[in-house]
Tab-separated table of N, CA and C and ligand atoms in Angstrom:
chain	number	residue	atom	x	y	z
A	294	MET	N	126.185	86.379	105.323
A	294	MET	CA	125.053	85.436	105.287
A	294	MET	C	125.566	85.009	103.305
A	295	LYS	N	124.751	84.272	102.785
A	295	LYS	CA	125.030	83.726	101.753
A	295	LYS	C	124.036	83.738	100.547
A	296	ILE	N	124.235	84.747	99.515
A	296	ILE	CA	123.338	84.648	98.447
A	296	ILE	C	123.691	84.115	97.252
A	297	SER	N	122.803	83.422	96.779
A	297	SER	CA	122.997	82.615	95.624
A	297	SER	C	122.703	83.262	94.279
A	298	HIS	N	121.679	84.409	94.832
A	298	HIS	CA	121.261	84.883	92.903
A	298	HIS	C	120.037	86.196	93.335
A	299	ILE	N	119.674	87.179	92.362
A	299	ILE	CA	118.980	87.980	92.914
A	299	ILE	C	117.442	87.391	92.468
A	300	GLU	N	116.897	87.115	93.569
A	300	GLU	CA	115.595	86.334	93.611
A	300	GLU	C	114.307	87.202	92.215
A	301	HIS	N	114.559	88.357	93.037
A	301	HIS	CA	113.211	89.166	91.698
A	301	HIS	C	113.692	90.737	91.723
A	302	LEU	N	113.322	91.385	91.275
A	302	LEU	CA	113.416	92.982	91.305
A	302	LEU	C	111.460	93.682	91.248
A	303	GLY	N	111.760	94.066	92.272
A	303	GLY	CA	110.431	95.098	92.563
A	303	GLY	C	110.694	96.195	91.608
A	304	ILE	N	109.539	96.093	91.103
A	304	ILE	CA	109.272	97.548	90.164
A	304	ILE	C	107.426	98.259	90.513
A	305	ALA	N	108.083	99.057	90.775
A	305	ALA	CA	106.306	100.149	91.016
A	305	ALA	C	105.866	100.673	90.140
A	306	VAL	N	104.371	100.447	89.749
A	306	VAL	CA	103.672	100.283	88.325
A	306	VAL	C	102.222	100.846	88.822
A	307	LYS	N	101.250	102.020	88.520
A	307	LYS	CA	100.437	102.515	88.295
A	307	LYS	C	99.078	101.762	88.299
A	308	SER	N	99.375	100.603	87.502
A	308	SER	CA	98.392	99.472	87.300
A	308	SER	C	99.392	99.024	86.082
A	309	ILE	N	98.956	97.329	86.951
A	309	ILE	CA	99.575	96.372	86.495
A	309	ILE	C	98.894	95.967	85.018
A	310	GLU	N	97.551	96.185	84.640
A	310	GLU	CA	97.134	95.977	83.362
A	310	GLU	C	97.685	96.441	82.218
A	311	GLU	N	98.069	97.658	82.714
A	311	GLU	CA	98.711	98.629	81.562
A	311	GLU	C	100.183	98.695	81.449
A	312	ALA	N	100.998	97.828	82.284
A	312	ALA	CA	102.091	98.016	82.569
A	312	ALA	C	102.762	96.376	81.704
A	313	LEU	N	101.843	95.378	81.947
A	313	LEU	CA	101.762	93.850	81.514
A	313	LEU	C	102.277	93.281	80.112
A	314	PRO	N	101.490	94.842	78.954
A	314	PRO	CA	101.512	94.627	77.384
A	314	PRO	C	103.047	94.492	77.065
A	315	TYR	N	103.432	96.063	77.871
A	315	TYR	CA	104.987	96.107	77.642
A	315	TYR	C	106.090	94.343	78.430
A	316	TYR	N	105.547	94.450	79.147
A	316	TYR	CA	106.415	92.821	79.572
A	316	TYR	C	106.123	91.879	78.708
A	317	GLU	N	105.238	91.389	78.586
A	317	GLU	CA	104.724	90.578	77.290
A	317	GLU	C	104.771	90.579	76.547
A	318	ASN	N	104.310	91.802	75.860
A	318	ASN	CA	104.237	91.994	74.088
A	318	ASN	C	105.779	92.111	73.745
A	319	VAL	N	106.214	93.028	74.158
A	319	VAL	CA	107.699	94.188	73.692
A	319	VAL	C	108.683	93.088	74.084
A	320	LEU	N	108.902	92.721	75.802
A	320	LEU	CA	109.532	91.936	76.095
A	320	LEU	C	109.622	90.745	75.742
A	321	GLY	N	108.727	89.999	75.805
A	321	GLY	CA	108.121	88.585	75.683
A	321	GLY	C	108.085	87.786	76.902
A	322	LEU	N	107.633	88.291	77.596
A	322	LEU	CA	108.186	88.144	79.022
A	322	LEU	C	106.620	87.035	79.352
A	323	LYS	N	106.702	86.017	80.398
A	323	LYS	CA	105.303	85.663	80.582
A	323	LYS	C	104.239	85.583	82.066
A	324	CYS	N	103.533	86.264	82.199
A	324	CYS	CA	103.093	86.491	83.927
A	324	CYS	C	102.503	84.931	84.024
A	325	TYR	N	103.188	84.371	85.167
A	325	TYR	CA	102.439	83.096	85.305
A	325	TYR	C	102.088	83.534	86.634
A	326	ASN	N	101.786	84.611	87.973
A	326	ASN	CA	101.219	84.844	88.605
A	326	ASN	C	100.516	86.401	89.031
A	327	ILE	N	98.972	86.340	89.395
A	327	ILE	CA	98.992	88.162	89.772
A	327	ILE	C	98.149	87.546	91.249
A	328	GLU	N	98.808	87.960	92.457
A	328	GLU	CA	98.429	87.950	93.751
A	328	GLU	C	98.174	89.281	94.854
A	329	GLU	N	96.908	89.119	95.006
A	329	GLU	CA	97.173	90.223	96.580
A	329	GLU	C	97.478	90.275	97.721
A	330	VAL	N	98.290	91.225	98.271
A	330	VAL	CA	99.250	90.816	99.312
A	330	VAL	C	98.426	91.906	100.022
A	331	VAL	N	97.419	91.274	100.998
A	331	VAL	CA	96.614	92.027	101.996
A	331	VAL	C	97.316	93.140	102.610
A	332	ASP	N	97.908	92.931	103.424
A	332	ASP	CA	98.812	93.232	104.290
A	332	ASP	C	99.787	93.996	104.050
A	333	GLN	N	100.038	94.536	102.851
A	333	GLN	CA	100.899	95.345	102.257
A	333	GLN	C	100.995	95.928	101.643
A	334	LYS	N	98.909	95.942	101.595
A	334	LYS	CA	97.963	96.845	100.395
A	334	LYS	C	98.697	96.909	98.799
A	335	VAL	N	99.324	96.147	98.576
A	335	VAL	CA	99.893	95.707	96.782
A	335	VAL	C	98.825	95.019	96.167
A	336	LYS	N	98.597	94.653	94.862
A	336	LYS	CA	98.739	93.744	93.683
A	336	LYS	C	100.330	93.298	93.411
A	337	THR	N	100.424	92.230	93.126
A	337	THR	CA	101.746	91.957	92.520
A	337	THR	C	101.424	91.002	91.210
A	338	ALA	N	102.236	90.607	90.340
A	338	ALA	CA	102.273	90.554	89.197
A	338	ALA	C	103.560	89.659	89.140
A	339	PHE	N	104.036	88.574	89.164
A	339	PHE	CA	105.693	87.614	88.455
A	339	PHE	C	105.665	87.377	87.040
A	340	LEU	N	106.655	87.676	86.667
A	340	LEU	CA	107.048	87.395	85.338
A	340	LEU	C	109.435	86.549	85.414
A	341	LYS	N	109.159	85.275	85.075
A	341	LYS	CA	110.644	85.165	84.981
A	341	LYS	C	111.280	85.017	84.024
A	342	VAL	N	112.759	85.500	84.352
A	342	VAL	CA	113.439	86.034	83.477
A	342	VAL	C	114.826	85.286	84.091
A	343	GLY	N	114.556	83.640	83.336
A	343	GLY	CA	115.566	82.903	84.107
A	343	GLY	C	115.620	82.635	85.103
A	344	GLN	N	116.350	82.735	86.230
A	344	GLN	CA	116.224	82.411	87.858
A	344	GLN	C	115.519	83.214	88.327
A	345	THR	N	115.657	84.946	87.702
A	345	THR	CA	115.228	85.511	88.566
A	345	THR	C	113.999	86.054	87.916
A	346	LYS	N	112.933	87.087	88.752
A	346	LYS	CA	111.748	87.284	88.615
A	346	LYS	C	111.467	89.054	88.305
A	347	ILE	N	110.629	89.080	87.790
A	347	ILE	CA	110.263	90.590	87.874
A	347	ILE	C	108.908	90.627	88.437
A	348	GLU	N	108.372	91.621	89.913
A	348	GLU	CA	107.755	91.422	90.519
A	348	GLU	C	106.778	92.939	90.437
A	349	LEU	N	106.196	93.299	89.254
A	349	LEU	CA	105.285	94.477	89.378
A	349	LEU	C	104.690	94.617	90.342
A	350	LEU	N	104.477	95.999	91.349
A	350	LEU	CA	103.896	96.075	92.280
A	350	LEU	C	102.879	97.141	92.315
A	351	GLU	N	101.613	97.031	92.518
A	351	GLU	CA	100.445	98.248	91.765
A	351	GLU	C	100.129	98.445	93.171
A	352	PRO	N	99.714	99.588	93.813
A	352	PRO	CA	99.452	99.994	94.707
A	352	PRO	C	97.488	99.402	95.137
A	353	THR	N	96.810	99.583	96.187
A	353	THR	CA	95.769	98.776	96.097
A	353	THR	C	94.535	99.948	96.912
A	354	CYS	N	95.718	100.891	97.563
A	354	CYS	CA	95.118	102.131	97.764
A	354	CYS	C	95.812	103.365	98.435
A	355	GLU	N	95.523	104.248	98.913
A	355	GLU	CA	96.297	105.395	98.630
A	355	GLU	C	97.471	105.204	100.324
A	356	GLU	N	97.303	104.162	101.039
A	356	GLU	CA	97.948	104.673	101.862
A	356	GLU	C	99.000	103.269	102.236
A	357	SER	N	98.761	102.880	100.467
A	357	SER	CA	100.169	101.798	100.013
A	357	SER	C	101.689	102.480	99.937
A	358	THR	N	102.491	101.850	100.505
A	358	THR	CA	103.804	102.179	100.572
A	358	THR	C	104.002	102.652	99.050
A	359	ILE	N	103.624	101.986	98.515
A	359	ILE	CA	103.953	101.461	96.770
A	359	ILE	C	103.049	103.046	96.394
A	360	ALA	N	102.214	103.446	96.614
A	360	ALA	CA	101.438	104.286	96.490
A	360	ALA	C	102.438	105.701	96.569
A	361	LYS	N	102.463	106.147	97.902
A	361	LYS	CA	103.204	107.048	98.328
A	361	LYS	C	104.703	107.036	97.249
A	362	PHE	N	105.594	106.000	97.065
A	362	PHE	CA	106.767	105.787	95.986
A	362	PHE	C	106.671	106.566	95.287
A	363	ILE	N	105.462	106.460	94.435
A	363	ILE	CA	105.107	106.553	92.912
A	363	ILE	C	104.761	107.714	93.078
A	364	GLU	N	104.270	108.477	94.227
A	364	GLU	CA	104.039	109.816	94.861
A	364	GLU	C	105.111	110.727	94.109
A	365	LYS	N	106.291	110.001	95.505
A	365	LYS	CA	107.662	110.808	95.260
A	365	LYS	C	108.339	110.856	94.553
A	366	ARG	N	108.565	109.386	93.366
A	366	ARG	CA	109.830	109.335	92.807
A	366	ARG	C	109.032	109.078	91.321
A	367	GLY	N	108.265	108.465	91.419
A	367	GLY	CA	107.168	108.078	89.660
A	367	GLY	C	107.519	106.216	89.999
A	368	GLU	N	107.295	106.162	88.623
A	368	GLU	CA	107.124	104.499	88.605
A	368	GLU	C	108.501	103.972	88.297
A	369	GLY	N	108.412	102.862	88.867
A	369	GLY	CA	109.976	102.259	88.457
A	369	GLY	C	111.222	101.325	89.514
A	370	VAL	N	111.994	101.371	89.178
A	370	VAL	CA	112.199	100.125	90.419
A	370	VAL	C	112.182	100.190	91.680
A	371	HIS	N	111.706	99.355	92.652
A	371	HIS	CA	111.584	100.067	94.212
A	371	HIS	C	112.521	99.148	94.812
A	372	HIS	N	113.052	98.107	94.266
A	372	HIS	CA	113.785	97.113	95.334
A	372	HIS	C	113.622	95.662	94.250
A	373	VAL	N	115.434	95.559	95.366
A	373	VAL	CA	115.625	94.347	94.801
A	373	VAL	C	116.012	93.316	95.704
A	374	ALA	N	115.703	92.206	95.542
A	374	ALA	CA	115.607	90.815	96.328
A	374	ALA	C	116.522	89.964	95.917
A	375	PHE	N	117.302	89.395	97.135
A	375	PHE	CA	118.843	88.321	96.873
A	375	PHE	C	118.282	87.244	97.925
A	376	ALA	N	118.323	86.398	97.026
A	376	ALA	CA	117.848	84.771	97.568
A	376	ALA	C	118.797	84.315	98.502
A	377	ILE	N	118.637	83.968	99.759
A	377	ILE	CA	119.489	84.307	100.793
A	377	ILE	C	119.129	82.354	100.931
A	378	GLU	N	120.600	81.730	101.149
A	378	GLU	CA	120.940	80.094	100.899
A	378	GLU	C	120.861	79.865	102.724
A	379	ASP	N	121.411	80.418	103.809
A	379	ASP	CA	121.450	80.255	104.787
A	379	ASP	C	120.558	80.776	105.785
A	380	GLY	N	119.436	81.408	105.381
A	380	GLY	CA	118.609	81.420	106.390
A	380	GLY	C	118.135	83.288	106.409
A	381	VAL	N	116.858	83.878	105.932
A	381	VAL	CA	116.651	85.262	106.318
A	381	VAL	C	117.325	86.021	107.922
A	382	ALA	N	116.763	84.587	108.633
A	382	ALA	CA	116.801	85.295	110.067
A	382	ALA	C	118.373	85.442	110.405
A	383	ASN	N	119.312	84.644	110.172
A	383	ASN	CA	121.064	84.842	109.763
A	383	ASN	C	120.913	85.832	109.476
A	384	ALA	N	120.420	85.959	107.926
A	384	ALA	CA	121.273	87.394	107.726
A	384	ALA	C	120.669	88.408	108.191
A	385	LEU	N	119.599	88.380	108.582
A	385	LEU	CA	118.792	89.651	109.690
A	385	LEU	C	120.158	89.913	111.002
A	386	ALA	N	120.369	89.218	111.264
A	386	ALA	CA	121.040	89.340	112.272
A	386	ALA	C	122.739	89.825	112.271
A	387	GLU	N	123.267	89.285	110.958
A	387	GLU	CA	124.588	89.814	110.094
A	387	GLU	C	124.312	90.626	109.944
A	388	ALA	N	123.573	91.391	109.359
A	388	ALA	CA	123.246	92.563	108.372
A	388	ALA	C	122.913	93.993	110.129
A	389	GLU	N	122.385	92.980	111.221
A	389	GLU	CA	122.095	94.148	112.142
A	389	GLU	C	123.253	94.497	113.193
A	390	ALA	N	124.006	93.332	112.833
A	390	ALA	CA	126.000	93.306	113.341
A	390	ALA	C	126.245	94.430	112.929
A	391	ALA	N	126.135	94.784	111.452
A	391	ALA	CA	127.245	95.254	110.706
A	391	ALA	C	126.883	96.723	110.646
A	392	GLY	N	125.361	96.927	111.811
A	392	GLY	CA	124.856	98.906	111.864
A	392	GLY	C	124.359	98.667	110.975
A	393	ILE	N	123.330	97.798	110.266
A	393	ILE	CA	122.605	98.085	108.755
A	393	ILE	C	120.943	98.492	109.623
A	394	ARG	N	120.532	99.192	109.164
A	394	ARG	CA	118.917	99.622	109.763
A	394	ARG	C	118.401	98.774	109.205
A	395	LEU	N	117.490	97.987	110.435
A	395	LEU	CA	116.315	96.921	109.242
A	395	LEU	C	114.819	97.565	109.600
A	396	ILE	N	114.059	96.992	108.325
A	396	ILE	CA	113.033	97.583	108.510
A	396	ILE	C	111.785	96.436	108.924
A	397	ASP	N	112.731	95.349	108.963
A	397	ASP	CA	111.695	94.243	109.774
A	397	ASP	C	113.103	93.218	110.563
A	398	LYS	N	112.694	93.554	112.079
A	398	LYS	CA	113.344	92.880	113.223
A	398	LYS	C	113.398	91.498	112.893
A	399	ALA	N	112.820	90.393	112.200
A	399	ALA	CA	112.638	89.291	111.841
A	399	ALA	C	111.704	88.526	110.963
A	400	PRO	N	112.033	87.734	109.907
A	400	PRO	CA	111.293	87.269	108.724
A	400	PRO	C	109.534	87.112	108.218
A	401	ARG	N	109.087	88.032	107.914
A	401	ARG	CA	107.987	87.451	107.743
A	401	ARG	C	107.612	86.950	106.101
A	402	LYS	N	106.034	86.538	106.208
A	402	LYS	CA	105.617	86.422	104.855
A	402	LYS	C	105.394	87.181	103.944
A	403	GLY	N	106.057	86.967	102.720
A	403	GLY	CA	105.397	87.618	101.428
A	403	GLY	C	104.953	87.317	100.416
A	404	ALA	N	104.842	87.759	99.170
A	404	ALA	CA	104.322	87.286	97.935
A	404	ALA	C	104.734	86.058	97.567
A	405	GLU	N	103.949	84.845	96.780
A	405	GLU	CA	104.823	83.914	96.351
A	405	GLU	C	105.056	82.414	97.940
A	406	SER	N	104.588	82.580	99.338
A	406	SER	CA	104.859	82.360	100.455
A	406	SER	C	106.676	82.458	100.815
A	407	LEU	N	107.266	83.428	100.379
A	407	LEU	CA	108.791	83.547	101.023
A	407	LEU	C	108.737	84.199	102.164
A	408	ASN	N	109.843	83.603	102.675
A	408	ASN	CA	110.169	84.302	104.160
A	408	ASN	C	110.774	85.447	103.418
A	409	ILE	N	110.178	86.606	103.943
A	409	ILE	CA	111.209	88.158	103.933
A	409	ILE	C	111.343	88.744	104.538
A	410	ALA	N	112.633	89.531	104.349
A	410	ALA	CA	112.800	91.246	105.556
A	410	ALA	C	113.182	92.286	104.775
A	411	PHE	N	112.826	93.167	104.774
A	411	PHE	CA	113.650	94.612	104.258
A	411	PHE	C	114.925	94.890	105.435
A	412	LEU	N	115.505	95.569	104.375
A	412	LEU	CA	117.098	96.505	104.978
A	412	LEU	C	116.668	98.083	104.419
A	413	HIS	N	116.925	98.832	105.497
A	413	HIS	CA	116.129	100.512	104.758
A	413	HIS	C	117.196	100.784	104.286
A	414	PRO	N	117.103	101.220	103.029
A	414	PRO	CA	117.352	102.161	101.995
A	414	PRO	C	118.560	103.312	102.517
A	415	LYS	N	118.287	103.837	103.989
A	415	LYS	CA	118.848	104.914	104.322
A	415	LYS	C	120.236	104.007	104.621
A	416	SER	N	120.278	102.854	105.011
A	416	SER	CA	121.934	102.164	105.436
A	416	SER	C	122.338	101.384	104.236
A	417	THR	N	121.405	101.150	103.061
A	417	THR	CA	122.021	100.445	101.527
A	417	THR	C	122.089	100.947	100.295
A	418	ILE	N	122.845	102.125	100.481
A	418	ILE	CA	123.195	103.175	99.517
A	418	ILE	C	121.980	103.476	98.811
A	419	GLY	N	121.043	103.900	99.429
A	419	GLY	CA	119.376	104.013	98.095
A	419	GLY	C	119.212	103.007	97.907
A	420	VAL	N	119.430	101.925	98.254
A	420	VAL	CA	118.277	100.553	97.653
A	420	VAL	C	117.505	100.163	98.266
A	421	LEU	N	116.973	99.441	98.573
A	421	LEU	CA	115.535	99.465	99.363
A	421	LEU	C	115.921	97.358	98.840
A	422	THR	N	116.173	96.633	100.014
A	422	THR	CA	117.238	95.390	99.449
A	422	THR	C	115.809	94.691	100.424
A	423	GLU	N	115.607	93.605	100.074
A	423	GLU	CA	114.757	92.385	100.451
A	423	GLU	C	115.295	91.260	100.535
A	424	LEU	N	115.812	90.193	101.516
A	424	LEU	CA	116.579	89.060	101.927
A	424	LEU	C	115.176	88.182	101.234
A	425	CYS	N	115.539	87.699	100.797
A	425	CYS	CA	114.306	86.141	101.222
A	425	CYS	C	114.898	84.758	100.497
A	426	GLU	N	114.255	83.999	101.381
A	426	GLU	CA	114.434	82.475	100.948
A	426	GLU	C	112.962	81.603	100.469
A	427	HIS	N	113.019	80.428	100.163
A	427	HIS	CA	112.000	79.426	99.715
A	427	HIS	C	111.561	78.668	101.181
B	674	ZN	ZN1	109.911	91.773	96.361
């Protein structure tokens, strides 16, 4: 697979409203979009850092995987998303052939209409890894 850059870092927060003043007022970043991804049970807020983004993830209910993550490990970095130049489907096939456990067998639509797919952290040395393309 061909990775061009880190597309975004996903950071789990209990509350976007409470987290934003740190990112905006202390770090001086600007939130340019807040959207709810209903099927993932999260609200997301995006901030740009050069070519890379920060994606704040707030659970919208207790069954959300983000709620479970915060319960187990606290707030903090949740996943790393790489921008794939030669297609997520292709990258998934390559990862599977290399023996990596896939969370998504095929690309699906994520926030910002990206095609996304996740690799399981048990196969990626502890880091939940997202592959994405525009
Ligand atoms: Zn993400």
